[in-house]
CSV table of C-alpha atoms and ligand atoms in Angstrom, one decimal:
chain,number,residue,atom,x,y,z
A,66,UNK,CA,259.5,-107.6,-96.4
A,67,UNK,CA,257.4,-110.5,-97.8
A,68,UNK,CA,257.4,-113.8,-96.0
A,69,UNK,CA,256.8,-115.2,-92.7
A,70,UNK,CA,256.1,-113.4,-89.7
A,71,UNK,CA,258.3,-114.2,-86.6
A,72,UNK,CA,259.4,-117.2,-85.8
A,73,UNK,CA,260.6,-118.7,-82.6
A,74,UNK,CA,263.7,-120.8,-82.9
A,75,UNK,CA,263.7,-124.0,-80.9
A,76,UNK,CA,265.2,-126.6,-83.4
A,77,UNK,CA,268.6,-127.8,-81.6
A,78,UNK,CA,270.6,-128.9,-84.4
A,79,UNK,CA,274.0,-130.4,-84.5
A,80,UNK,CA,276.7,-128.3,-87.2
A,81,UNK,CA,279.8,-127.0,-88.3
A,82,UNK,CA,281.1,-123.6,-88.1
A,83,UNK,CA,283.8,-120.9,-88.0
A,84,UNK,CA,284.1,-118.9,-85.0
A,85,UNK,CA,287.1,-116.5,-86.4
A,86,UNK,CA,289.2,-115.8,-89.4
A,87,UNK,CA,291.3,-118.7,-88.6
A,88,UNK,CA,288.4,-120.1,-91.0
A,89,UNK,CA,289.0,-123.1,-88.2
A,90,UNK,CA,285.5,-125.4,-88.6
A,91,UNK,CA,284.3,-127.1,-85.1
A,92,UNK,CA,281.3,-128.8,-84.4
A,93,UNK,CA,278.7,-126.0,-83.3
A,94,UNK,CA,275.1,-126.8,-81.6
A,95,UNK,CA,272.8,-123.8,-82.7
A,96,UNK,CA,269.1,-123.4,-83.0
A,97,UNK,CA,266.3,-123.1,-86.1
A,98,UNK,CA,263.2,-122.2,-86.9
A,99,UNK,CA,259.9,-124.4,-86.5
A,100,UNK,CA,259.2,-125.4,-89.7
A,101,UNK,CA,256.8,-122.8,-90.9
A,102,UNK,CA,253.2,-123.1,-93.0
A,103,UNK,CA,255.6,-122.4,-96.3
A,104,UNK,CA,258.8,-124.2,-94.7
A,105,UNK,CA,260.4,-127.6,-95.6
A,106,UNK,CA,262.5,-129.6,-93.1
A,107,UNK,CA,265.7,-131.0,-94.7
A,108,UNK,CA,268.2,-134.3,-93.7
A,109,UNK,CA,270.8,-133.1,-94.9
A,110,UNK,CA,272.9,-135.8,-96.6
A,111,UNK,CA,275.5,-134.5,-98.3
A,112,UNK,CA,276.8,-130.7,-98.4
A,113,UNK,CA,279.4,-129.8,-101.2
A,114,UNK,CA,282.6,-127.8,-99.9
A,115,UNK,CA,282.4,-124.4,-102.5
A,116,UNK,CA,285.2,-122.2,-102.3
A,117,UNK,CA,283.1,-119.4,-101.1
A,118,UNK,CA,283.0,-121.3,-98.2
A,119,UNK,CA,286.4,-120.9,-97.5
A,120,UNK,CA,286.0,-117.2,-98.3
A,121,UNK,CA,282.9,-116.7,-95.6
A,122,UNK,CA,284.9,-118.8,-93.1
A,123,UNK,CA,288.1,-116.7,-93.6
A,124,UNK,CA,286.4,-113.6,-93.9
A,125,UNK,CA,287.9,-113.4,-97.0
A,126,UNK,CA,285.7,-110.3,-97.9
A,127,UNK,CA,284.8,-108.8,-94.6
A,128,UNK,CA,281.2,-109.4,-94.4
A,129,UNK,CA,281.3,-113.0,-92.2
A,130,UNK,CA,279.2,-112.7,-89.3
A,131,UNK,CA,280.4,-115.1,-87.0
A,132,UNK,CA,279.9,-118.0,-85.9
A,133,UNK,CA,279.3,-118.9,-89.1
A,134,UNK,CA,277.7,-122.2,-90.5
A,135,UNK,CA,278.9,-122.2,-94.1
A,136,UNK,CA,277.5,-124.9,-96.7
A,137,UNK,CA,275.3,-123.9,-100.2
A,138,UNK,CA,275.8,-127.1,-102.1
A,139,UNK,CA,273.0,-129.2,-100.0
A,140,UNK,CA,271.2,-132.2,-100.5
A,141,UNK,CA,268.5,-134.2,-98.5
A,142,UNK,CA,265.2,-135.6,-97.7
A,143,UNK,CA,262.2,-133.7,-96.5
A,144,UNK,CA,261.2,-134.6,-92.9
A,145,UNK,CA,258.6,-131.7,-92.4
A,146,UNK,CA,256.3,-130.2,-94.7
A,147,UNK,CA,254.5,-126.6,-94.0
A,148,UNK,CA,250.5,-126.8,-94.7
A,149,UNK,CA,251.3,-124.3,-97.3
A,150,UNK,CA,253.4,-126.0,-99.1
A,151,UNK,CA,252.0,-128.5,-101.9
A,152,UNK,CA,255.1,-129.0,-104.4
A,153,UNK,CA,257.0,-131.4,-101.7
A,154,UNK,CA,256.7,-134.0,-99.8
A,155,UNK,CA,257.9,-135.8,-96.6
A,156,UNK,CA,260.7,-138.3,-98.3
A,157,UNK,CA,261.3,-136.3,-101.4
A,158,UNK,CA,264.8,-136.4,-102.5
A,159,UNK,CA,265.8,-132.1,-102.7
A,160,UNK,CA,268.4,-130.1,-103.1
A,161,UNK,CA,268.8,-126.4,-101.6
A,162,UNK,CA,271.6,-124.1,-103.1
A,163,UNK,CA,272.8,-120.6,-102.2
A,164,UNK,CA,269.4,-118.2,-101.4
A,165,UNK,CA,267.2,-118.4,-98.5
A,166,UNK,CA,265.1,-115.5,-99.3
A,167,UNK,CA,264.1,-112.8,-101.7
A,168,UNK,CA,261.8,-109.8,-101.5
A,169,UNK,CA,259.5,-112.0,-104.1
A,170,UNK,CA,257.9,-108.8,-105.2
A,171,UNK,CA,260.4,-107.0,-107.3
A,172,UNK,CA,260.8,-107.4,-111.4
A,173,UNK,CA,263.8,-109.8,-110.7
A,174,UNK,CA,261.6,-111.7,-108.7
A,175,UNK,CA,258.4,-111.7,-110.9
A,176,UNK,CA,260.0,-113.1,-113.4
A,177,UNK,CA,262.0,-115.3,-112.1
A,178,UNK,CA,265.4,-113.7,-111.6
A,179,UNK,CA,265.4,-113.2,-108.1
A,180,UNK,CA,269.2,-114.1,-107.8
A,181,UNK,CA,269.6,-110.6,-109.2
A,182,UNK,CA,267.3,-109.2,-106.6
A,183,UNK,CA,269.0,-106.7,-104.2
A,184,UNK,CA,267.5,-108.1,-100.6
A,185,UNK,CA,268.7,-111.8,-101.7
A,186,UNK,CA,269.5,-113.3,-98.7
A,187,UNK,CA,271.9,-116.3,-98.8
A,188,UNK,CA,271.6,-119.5,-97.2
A,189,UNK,CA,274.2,-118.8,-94.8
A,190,UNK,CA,275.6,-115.4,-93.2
A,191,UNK,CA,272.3,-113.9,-94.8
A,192,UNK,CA,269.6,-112.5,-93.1
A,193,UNK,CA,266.1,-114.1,-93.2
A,194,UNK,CA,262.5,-112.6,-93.1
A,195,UNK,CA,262.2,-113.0,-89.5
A,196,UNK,CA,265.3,-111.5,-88.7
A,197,UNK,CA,267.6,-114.3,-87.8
A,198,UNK,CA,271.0,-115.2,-89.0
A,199,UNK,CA,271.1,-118.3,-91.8
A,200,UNK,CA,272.8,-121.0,-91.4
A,201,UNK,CA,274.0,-123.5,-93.9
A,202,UNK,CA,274.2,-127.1,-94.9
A,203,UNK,CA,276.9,-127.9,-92.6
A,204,UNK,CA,274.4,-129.4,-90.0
A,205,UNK,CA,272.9,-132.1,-89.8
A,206,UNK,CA,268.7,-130.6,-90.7
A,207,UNK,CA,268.0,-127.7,-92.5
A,208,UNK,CA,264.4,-125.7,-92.6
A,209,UNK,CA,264.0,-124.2,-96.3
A,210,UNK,CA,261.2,-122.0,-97.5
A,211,UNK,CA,259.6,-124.0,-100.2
A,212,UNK,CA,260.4,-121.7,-103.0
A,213,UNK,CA,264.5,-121.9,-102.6
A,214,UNK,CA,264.1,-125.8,-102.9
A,215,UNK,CA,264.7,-128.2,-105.9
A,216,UNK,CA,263.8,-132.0,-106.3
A,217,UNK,CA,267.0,-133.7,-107.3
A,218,UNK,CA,266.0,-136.0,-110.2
A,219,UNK,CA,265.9,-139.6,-109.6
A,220,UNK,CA,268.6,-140.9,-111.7
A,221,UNK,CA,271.0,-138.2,-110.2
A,222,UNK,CA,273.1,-139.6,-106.9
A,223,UNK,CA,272.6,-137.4,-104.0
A,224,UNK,CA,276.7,-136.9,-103.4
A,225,UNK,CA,277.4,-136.1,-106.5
A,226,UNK,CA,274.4,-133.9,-107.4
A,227,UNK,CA,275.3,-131.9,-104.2
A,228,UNK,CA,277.9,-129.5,-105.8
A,229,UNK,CA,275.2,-128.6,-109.1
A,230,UNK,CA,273.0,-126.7,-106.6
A,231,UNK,CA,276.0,-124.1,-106.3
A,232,UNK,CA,278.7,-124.9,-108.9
A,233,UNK,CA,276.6,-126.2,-111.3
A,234,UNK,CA,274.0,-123.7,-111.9
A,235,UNK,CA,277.1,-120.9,-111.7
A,236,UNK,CA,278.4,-122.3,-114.8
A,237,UNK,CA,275.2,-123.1,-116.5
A,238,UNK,CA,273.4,-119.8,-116.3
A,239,UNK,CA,276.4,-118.4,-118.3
A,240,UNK,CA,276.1,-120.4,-121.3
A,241,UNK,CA,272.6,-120.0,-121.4
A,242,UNK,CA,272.1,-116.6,-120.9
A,243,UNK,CA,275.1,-116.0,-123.7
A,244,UNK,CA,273.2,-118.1,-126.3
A,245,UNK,CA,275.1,-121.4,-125.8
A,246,UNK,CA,273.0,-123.9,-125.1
A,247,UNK,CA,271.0,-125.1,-128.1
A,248,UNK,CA,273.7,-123.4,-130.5
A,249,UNK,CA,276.6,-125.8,-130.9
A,250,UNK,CA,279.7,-125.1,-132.4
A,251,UNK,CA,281.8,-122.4,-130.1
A,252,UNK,CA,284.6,-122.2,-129.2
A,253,UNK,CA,284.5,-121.8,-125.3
A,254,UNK,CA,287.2,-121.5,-122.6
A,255,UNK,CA,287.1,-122.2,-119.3
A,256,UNK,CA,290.0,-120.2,-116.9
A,257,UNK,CA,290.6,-122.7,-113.7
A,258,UNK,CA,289.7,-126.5,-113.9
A,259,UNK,CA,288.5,-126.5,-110.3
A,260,UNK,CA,285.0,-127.5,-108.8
A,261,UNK,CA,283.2,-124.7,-111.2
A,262,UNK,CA,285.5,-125.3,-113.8
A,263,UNK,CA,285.5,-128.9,-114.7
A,264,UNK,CA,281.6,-128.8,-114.3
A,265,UNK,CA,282.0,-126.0,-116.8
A,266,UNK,CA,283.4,-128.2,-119.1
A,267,UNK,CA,281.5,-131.0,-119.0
A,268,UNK,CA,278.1,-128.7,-119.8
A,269,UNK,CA,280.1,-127.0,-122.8
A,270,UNK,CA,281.0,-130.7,-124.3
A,271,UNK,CA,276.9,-131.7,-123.7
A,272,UNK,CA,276.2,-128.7,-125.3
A,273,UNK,CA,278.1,-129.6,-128.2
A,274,UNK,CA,281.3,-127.0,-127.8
A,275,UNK,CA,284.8,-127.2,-129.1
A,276,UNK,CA,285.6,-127.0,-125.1
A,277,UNK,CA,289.5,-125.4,-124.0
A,278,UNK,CA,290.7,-125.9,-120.8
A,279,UNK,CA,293.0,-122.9,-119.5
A,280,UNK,CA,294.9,-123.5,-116.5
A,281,UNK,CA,297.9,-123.0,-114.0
A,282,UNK,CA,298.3,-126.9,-113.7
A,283,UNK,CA,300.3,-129.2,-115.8
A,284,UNK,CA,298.7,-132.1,-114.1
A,285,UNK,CA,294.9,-131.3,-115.2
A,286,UNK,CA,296.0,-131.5,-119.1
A,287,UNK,CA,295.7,-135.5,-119.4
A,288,UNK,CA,291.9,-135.7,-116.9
A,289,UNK,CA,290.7,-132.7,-118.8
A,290,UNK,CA,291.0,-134.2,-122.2
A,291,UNK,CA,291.2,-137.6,-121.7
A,292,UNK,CA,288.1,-138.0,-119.2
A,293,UNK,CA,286.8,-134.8,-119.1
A,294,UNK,CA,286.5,-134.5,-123.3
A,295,UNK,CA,287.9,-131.1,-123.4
A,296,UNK,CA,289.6,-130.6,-126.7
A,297,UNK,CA,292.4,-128.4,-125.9
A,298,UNK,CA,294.3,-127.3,-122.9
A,299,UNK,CA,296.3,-123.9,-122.8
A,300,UNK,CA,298.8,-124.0,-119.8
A,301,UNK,CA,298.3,-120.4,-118.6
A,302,UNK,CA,301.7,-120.0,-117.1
A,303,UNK,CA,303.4,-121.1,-120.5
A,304,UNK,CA,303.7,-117.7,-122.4
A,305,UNK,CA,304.4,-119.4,-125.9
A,306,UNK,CA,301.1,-121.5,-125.4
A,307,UNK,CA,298.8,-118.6,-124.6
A,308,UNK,CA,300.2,-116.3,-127.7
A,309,UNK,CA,299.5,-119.4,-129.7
A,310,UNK,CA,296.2,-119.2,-129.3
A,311,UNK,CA,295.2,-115.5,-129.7
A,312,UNK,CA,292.1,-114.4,-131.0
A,313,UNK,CA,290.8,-118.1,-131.2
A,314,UNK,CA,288.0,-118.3,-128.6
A,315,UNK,CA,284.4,-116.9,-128.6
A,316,UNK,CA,283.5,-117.0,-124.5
A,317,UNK,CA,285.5,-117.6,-122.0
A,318,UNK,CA,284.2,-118.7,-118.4
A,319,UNK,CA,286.5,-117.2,-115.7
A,320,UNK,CA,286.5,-119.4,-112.4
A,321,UNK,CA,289.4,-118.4,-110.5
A,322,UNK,CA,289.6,-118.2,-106.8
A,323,UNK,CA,292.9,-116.1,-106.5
A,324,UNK,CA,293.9,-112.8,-107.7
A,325,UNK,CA,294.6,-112.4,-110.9
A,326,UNK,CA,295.0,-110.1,-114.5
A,327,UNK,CA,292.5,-110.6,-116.8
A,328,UNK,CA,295.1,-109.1,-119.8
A,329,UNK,CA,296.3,-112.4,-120.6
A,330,UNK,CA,293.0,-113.7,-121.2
A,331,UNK,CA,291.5,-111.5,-122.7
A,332,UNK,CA,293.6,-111.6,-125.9
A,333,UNK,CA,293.0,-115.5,-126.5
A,334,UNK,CA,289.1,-114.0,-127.8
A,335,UNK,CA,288.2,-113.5,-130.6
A,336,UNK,CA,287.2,-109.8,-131.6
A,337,UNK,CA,284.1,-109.2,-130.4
A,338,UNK,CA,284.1,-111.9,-127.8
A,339,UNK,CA,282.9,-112.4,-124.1
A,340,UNK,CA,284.5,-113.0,-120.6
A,341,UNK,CA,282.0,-113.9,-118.0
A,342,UNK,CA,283.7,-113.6,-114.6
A,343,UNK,CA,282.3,-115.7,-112.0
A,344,UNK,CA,285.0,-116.0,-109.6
A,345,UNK,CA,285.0,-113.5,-106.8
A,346,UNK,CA,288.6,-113.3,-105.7
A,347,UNK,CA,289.1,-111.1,-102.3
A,348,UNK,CA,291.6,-108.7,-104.5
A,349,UNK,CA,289.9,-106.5,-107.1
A,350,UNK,CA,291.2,-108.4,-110.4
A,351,UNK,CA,293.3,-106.2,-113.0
A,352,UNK,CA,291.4,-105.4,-116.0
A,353,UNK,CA,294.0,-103.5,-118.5
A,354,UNK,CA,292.3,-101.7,-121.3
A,355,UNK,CA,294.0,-102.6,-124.4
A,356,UNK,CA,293.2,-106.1,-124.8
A,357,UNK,CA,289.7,-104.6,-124.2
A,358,UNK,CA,289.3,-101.9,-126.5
A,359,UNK,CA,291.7,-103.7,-129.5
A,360,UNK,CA,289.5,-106.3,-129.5
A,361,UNK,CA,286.1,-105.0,-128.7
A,362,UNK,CA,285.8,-107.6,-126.4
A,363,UNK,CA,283.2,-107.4,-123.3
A,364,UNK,CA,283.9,-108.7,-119.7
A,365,UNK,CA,280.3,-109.4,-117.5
A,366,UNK,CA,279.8,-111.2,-114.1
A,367,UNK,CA,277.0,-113.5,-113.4
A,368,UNK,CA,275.7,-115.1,-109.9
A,369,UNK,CA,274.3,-118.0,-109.0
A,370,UNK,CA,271.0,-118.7,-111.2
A,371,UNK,CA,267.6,-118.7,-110.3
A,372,UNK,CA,265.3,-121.3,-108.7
A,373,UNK,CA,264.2,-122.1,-111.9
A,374,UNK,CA,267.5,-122.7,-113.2
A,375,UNK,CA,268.5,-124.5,-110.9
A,376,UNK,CA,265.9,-126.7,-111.1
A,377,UNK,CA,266.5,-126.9,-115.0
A,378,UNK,CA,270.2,-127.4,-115.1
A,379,UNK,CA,269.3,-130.5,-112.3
A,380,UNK,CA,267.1,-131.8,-115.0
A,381,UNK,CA,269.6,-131.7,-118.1
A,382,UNK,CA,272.0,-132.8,-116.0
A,383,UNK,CA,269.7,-135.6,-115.5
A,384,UNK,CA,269.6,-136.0,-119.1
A,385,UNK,CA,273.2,-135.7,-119.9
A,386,UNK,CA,274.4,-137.7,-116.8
A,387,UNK,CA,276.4,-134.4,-116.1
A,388,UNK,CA,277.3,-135.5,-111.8
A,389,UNK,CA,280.4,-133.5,-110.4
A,390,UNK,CA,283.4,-135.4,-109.6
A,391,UNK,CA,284.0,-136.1,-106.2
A,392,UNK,CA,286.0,-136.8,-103.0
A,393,UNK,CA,283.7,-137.6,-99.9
A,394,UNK,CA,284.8,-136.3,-96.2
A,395,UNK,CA,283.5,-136.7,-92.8
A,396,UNK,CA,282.7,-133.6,-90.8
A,397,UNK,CA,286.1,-134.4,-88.8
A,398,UNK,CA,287.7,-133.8,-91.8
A,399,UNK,CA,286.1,-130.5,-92.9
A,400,UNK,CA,289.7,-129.1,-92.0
A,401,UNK,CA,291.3,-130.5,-94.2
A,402,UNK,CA,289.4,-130.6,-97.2
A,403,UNK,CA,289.9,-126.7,-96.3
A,404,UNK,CA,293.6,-126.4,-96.1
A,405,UNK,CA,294.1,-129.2,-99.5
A,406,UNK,CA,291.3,-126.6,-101.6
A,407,UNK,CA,293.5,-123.3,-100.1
A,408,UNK,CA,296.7,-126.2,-102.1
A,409,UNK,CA,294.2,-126.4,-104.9
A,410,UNK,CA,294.8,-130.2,-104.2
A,411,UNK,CA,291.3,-131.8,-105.0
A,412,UNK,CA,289.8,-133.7,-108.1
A,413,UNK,CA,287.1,-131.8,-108.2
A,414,UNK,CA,285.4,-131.1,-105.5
A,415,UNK,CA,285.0,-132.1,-101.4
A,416,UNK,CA,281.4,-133.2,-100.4
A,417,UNK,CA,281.0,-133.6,-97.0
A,418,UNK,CA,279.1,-136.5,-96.3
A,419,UNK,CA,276.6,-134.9,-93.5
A,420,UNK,CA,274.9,-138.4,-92.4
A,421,UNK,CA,277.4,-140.9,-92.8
A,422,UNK,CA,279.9,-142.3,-90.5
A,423,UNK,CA,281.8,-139.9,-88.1
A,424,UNK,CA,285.3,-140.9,-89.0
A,425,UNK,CA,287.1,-140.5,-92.1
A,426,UNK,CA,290.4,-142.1,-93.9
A,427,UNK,CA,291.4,-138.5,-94.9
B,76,NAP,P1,288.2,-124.1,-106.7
B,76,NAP,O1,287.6,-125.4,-106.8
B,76,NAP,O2,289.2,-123.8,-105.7
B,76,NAP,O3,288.7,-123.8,-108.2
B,76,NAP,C1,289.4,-122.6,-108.6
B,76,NAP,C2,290.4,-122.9,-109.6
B,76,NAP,O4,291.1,-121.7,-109.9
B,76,NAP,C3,291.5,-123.9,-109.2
B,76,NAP,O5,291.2,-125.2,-109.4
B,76,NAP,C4,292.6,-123.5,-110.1
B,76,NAP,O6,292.5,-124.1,-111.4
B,76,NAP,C5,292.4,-122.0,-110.4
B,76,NAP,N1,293.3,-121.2,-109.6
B,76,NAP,C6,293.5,-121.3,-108.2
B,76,NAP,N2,294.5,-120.4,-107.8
B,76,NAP,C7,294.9,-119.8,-109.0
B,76,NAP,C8,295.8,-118.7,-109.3
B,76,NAP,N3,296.5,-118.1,-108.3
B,76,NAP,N4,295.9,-118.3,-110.6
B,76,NAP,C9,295.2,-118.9,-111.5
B,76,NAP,N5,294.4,-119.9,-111.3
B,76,NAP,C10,294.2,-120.3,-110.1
B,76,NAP,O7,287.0,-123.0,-106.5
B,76,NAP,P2,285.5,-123.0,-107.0
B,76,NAP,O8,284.7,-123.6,-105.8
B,76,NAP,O9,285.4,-123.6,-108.3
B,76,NAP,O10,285.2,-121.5,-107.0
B,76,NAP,C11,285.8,-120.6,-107.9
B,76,NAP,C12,285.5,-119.1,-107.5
B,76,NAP,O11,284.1,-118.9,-107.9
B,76,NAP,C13,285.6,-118.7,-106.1
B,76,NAP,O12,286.1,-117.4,-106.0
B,76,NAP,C14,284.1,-118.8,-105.6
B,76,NAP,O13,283.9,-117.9,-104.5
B,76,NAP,C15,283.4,-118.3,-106.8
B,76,NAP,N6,282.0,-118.6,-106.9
B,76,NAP,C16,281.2,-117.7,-107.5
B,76,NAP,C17,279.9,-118.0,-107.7
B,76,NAP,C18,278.9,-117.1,-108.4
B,76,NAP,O14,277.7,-117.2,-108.3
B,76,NAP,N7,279.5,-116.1,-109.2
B,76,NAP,C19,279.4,-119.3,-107.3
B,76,NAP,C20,280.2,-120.2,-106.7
B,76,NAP,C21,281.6,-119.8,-106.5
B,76,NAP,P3,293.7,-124.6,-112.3
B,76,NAP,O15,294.5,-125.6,-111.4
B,76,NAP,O16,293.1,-125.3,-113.4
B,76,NAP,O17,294.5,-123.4,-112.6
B,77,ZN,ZN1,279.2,-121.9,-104.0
């Protein structure tokens, strides 16, 4: 495989990880590569809380290696630069999301897709060239090869950019790649208002979409209208309001953690419209025909983006002010923020504030 030879691993570094399926997150000392001739060396600042997290820490889909150091929402400040690398800087201001390493030479990584590429290793519980184990932004440093690492825009603040490496880019690569960006005028859904789903909104109102809000929680209806801008809000549970709106939506982003049918949502599109699935539940979802083939409509699945992407949603988020909305933790608290996302009890999404002050009023 393509990359750096091997590496000795002699970084101590302070973290964060599960040990079993408990998902339990304790304070974990581990070890890192030397920063390479093509690596970066990250503070970490801040690190968002995804909701894969909680899957990887729970073993939610029986691939977690432990211990495991989750955390793919990262942002920090190059300490360390590799005499290879000339797009950084020590005291840059970057962000590093959810791949460590690609093959960089097949198609998906020539032209620039290489979160399709079948050896994509993830930042954490991946694999990297050299061998080792990845760990991720729940630690205190971080060593990144150059090309899985994104400036953060100025104007962006590092806490609340955090979650756009991960959450953002999931939501934004499926509006572009399904021709809404720069085409205003849809009428888009978005299934679960959580830390996906309320960025989702937010891009499809900057992108000029008539933006629905579908969701299992009465309490969202007011924030997603009245601050978020969403136009409508479909309470998913309410039987009356979804066969009210059959038939009236052309895309529909799908961002829900749990197990669920896709039937029901699937007739709220139009004919000939488009569910992208995001969401990777640990249950197989249901996927009836009928609402399929009566309505010619087409389900697809979409990961991450690329580095490119990413780097291009950070700048129109830049240009939008599009930041995700936020509640800061300590790493004490990690637990907690856990256990309230498993409640789906968070405004919109947990950062954990990596360098700040141990102690938190959680
Ligand atoms: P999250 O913050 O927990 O949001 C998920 C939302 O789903 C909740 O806020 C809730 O919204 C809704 N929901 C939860 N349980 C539900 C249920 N039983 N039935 C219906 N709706 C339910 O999670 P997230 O961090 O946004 O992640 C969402 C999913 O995307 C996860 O499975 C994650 O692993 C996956 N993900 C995929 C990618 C990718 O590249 N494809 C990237 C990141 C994350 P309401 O209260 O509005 O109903
Ligand atoms: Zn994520």
């Amino acid at each position: 495989m393509a990359g750096t030879p091997l590496t000795t691993h002699t970084q101590v570094v302070s973290g964060w990880a599960a040990h079993d399926p408990s998902g339990k997150i304790v304070p974990y000392t581990f070890k890192r590569r030397e920063n390479g001739p093509n690596d970066v060396t990250i503070k970490v600042l801040y690190c968002g809380i995804c909701h894969t997290d909680l899957h990887f820490a729970k073993n939610d889909w029986g691939i977690t290696v432990y211990p495991v150091v989750p955390g793919h929402e990262i942002t920090g400040i190059v300490t360390v630069v590799g005499s290879q690398v000339t797009n950084f800087k020590i005291g840059d201001r970057v962000g590093v999301g959810c791949m460590a390493a690609t093959c960089l030479e097949c198609d998906f990584c020539k032209q620039s897709q290489e979160n399709y590429c079948d050896k994509m290793q993830l930042t954490y519980n991946g694999i990297f060239w050299d061998g080792s184990i990845t760990y991720g932004g729940y630690s205190k440093s971080l060593v990144a090869d150059y090309r899985f690492v994104v400036h953060v825009p100025e104007s962006l603040p590092m806490d609340r950019a955090a979650p756009l490496l991960c959450a953002g880019v999931t939501v934004f690569c499926p509006l572009k790649d399904n021709n809404l960006v720069g085409n205003p005028g849809k009428r888009i859904g978005i299934i679960g208002m959580g830390g996906l789903g309320h960025l989702g909104v937010k891009f499809g109102k900057a992108f000029g979409h008539h933006v629905t809000v579908i969701s299992t929680s009465p309490s969202k209806e007011k924030e997603a209208k009245e601050r978020l801008g969403a136009d409508d809000f479909i309470l998913s549970t309410d039987a009356d309001q979804m066969q009210a709106k059959k038939r009236s939506i052309d895309f529909i982003l799908d961002t829900v953690s749990a197990k669920h049918s896709l039937g029901p949502y699937l007739e709220l599109l139009k004919v000939n419209g488009t569910l992208v699935l995001v969401a990777a539940p640990d249950n197989p979802v249901d996927l009836p025909s009928f609402p399929l083939i009566f309505g010619k409509r087409t389900v697809k699945g979409s990961v991450i983006g690329s580095m490119e992407e990413t780097q291009e949603m950070l700048n129109i988020c830049a240009k939008f002010n599009i930041l995700c909305d936020i509640e800061s933790v300590t790493p004490d608290k990690i637990n907690v923020a856990f256990d309230r996302l498993v409640k789906n009890d968070i405004k919109y999404r947990f950062v954990i504030d990596i360098a700040g002050n141990p102690t938190s009023s959680l």
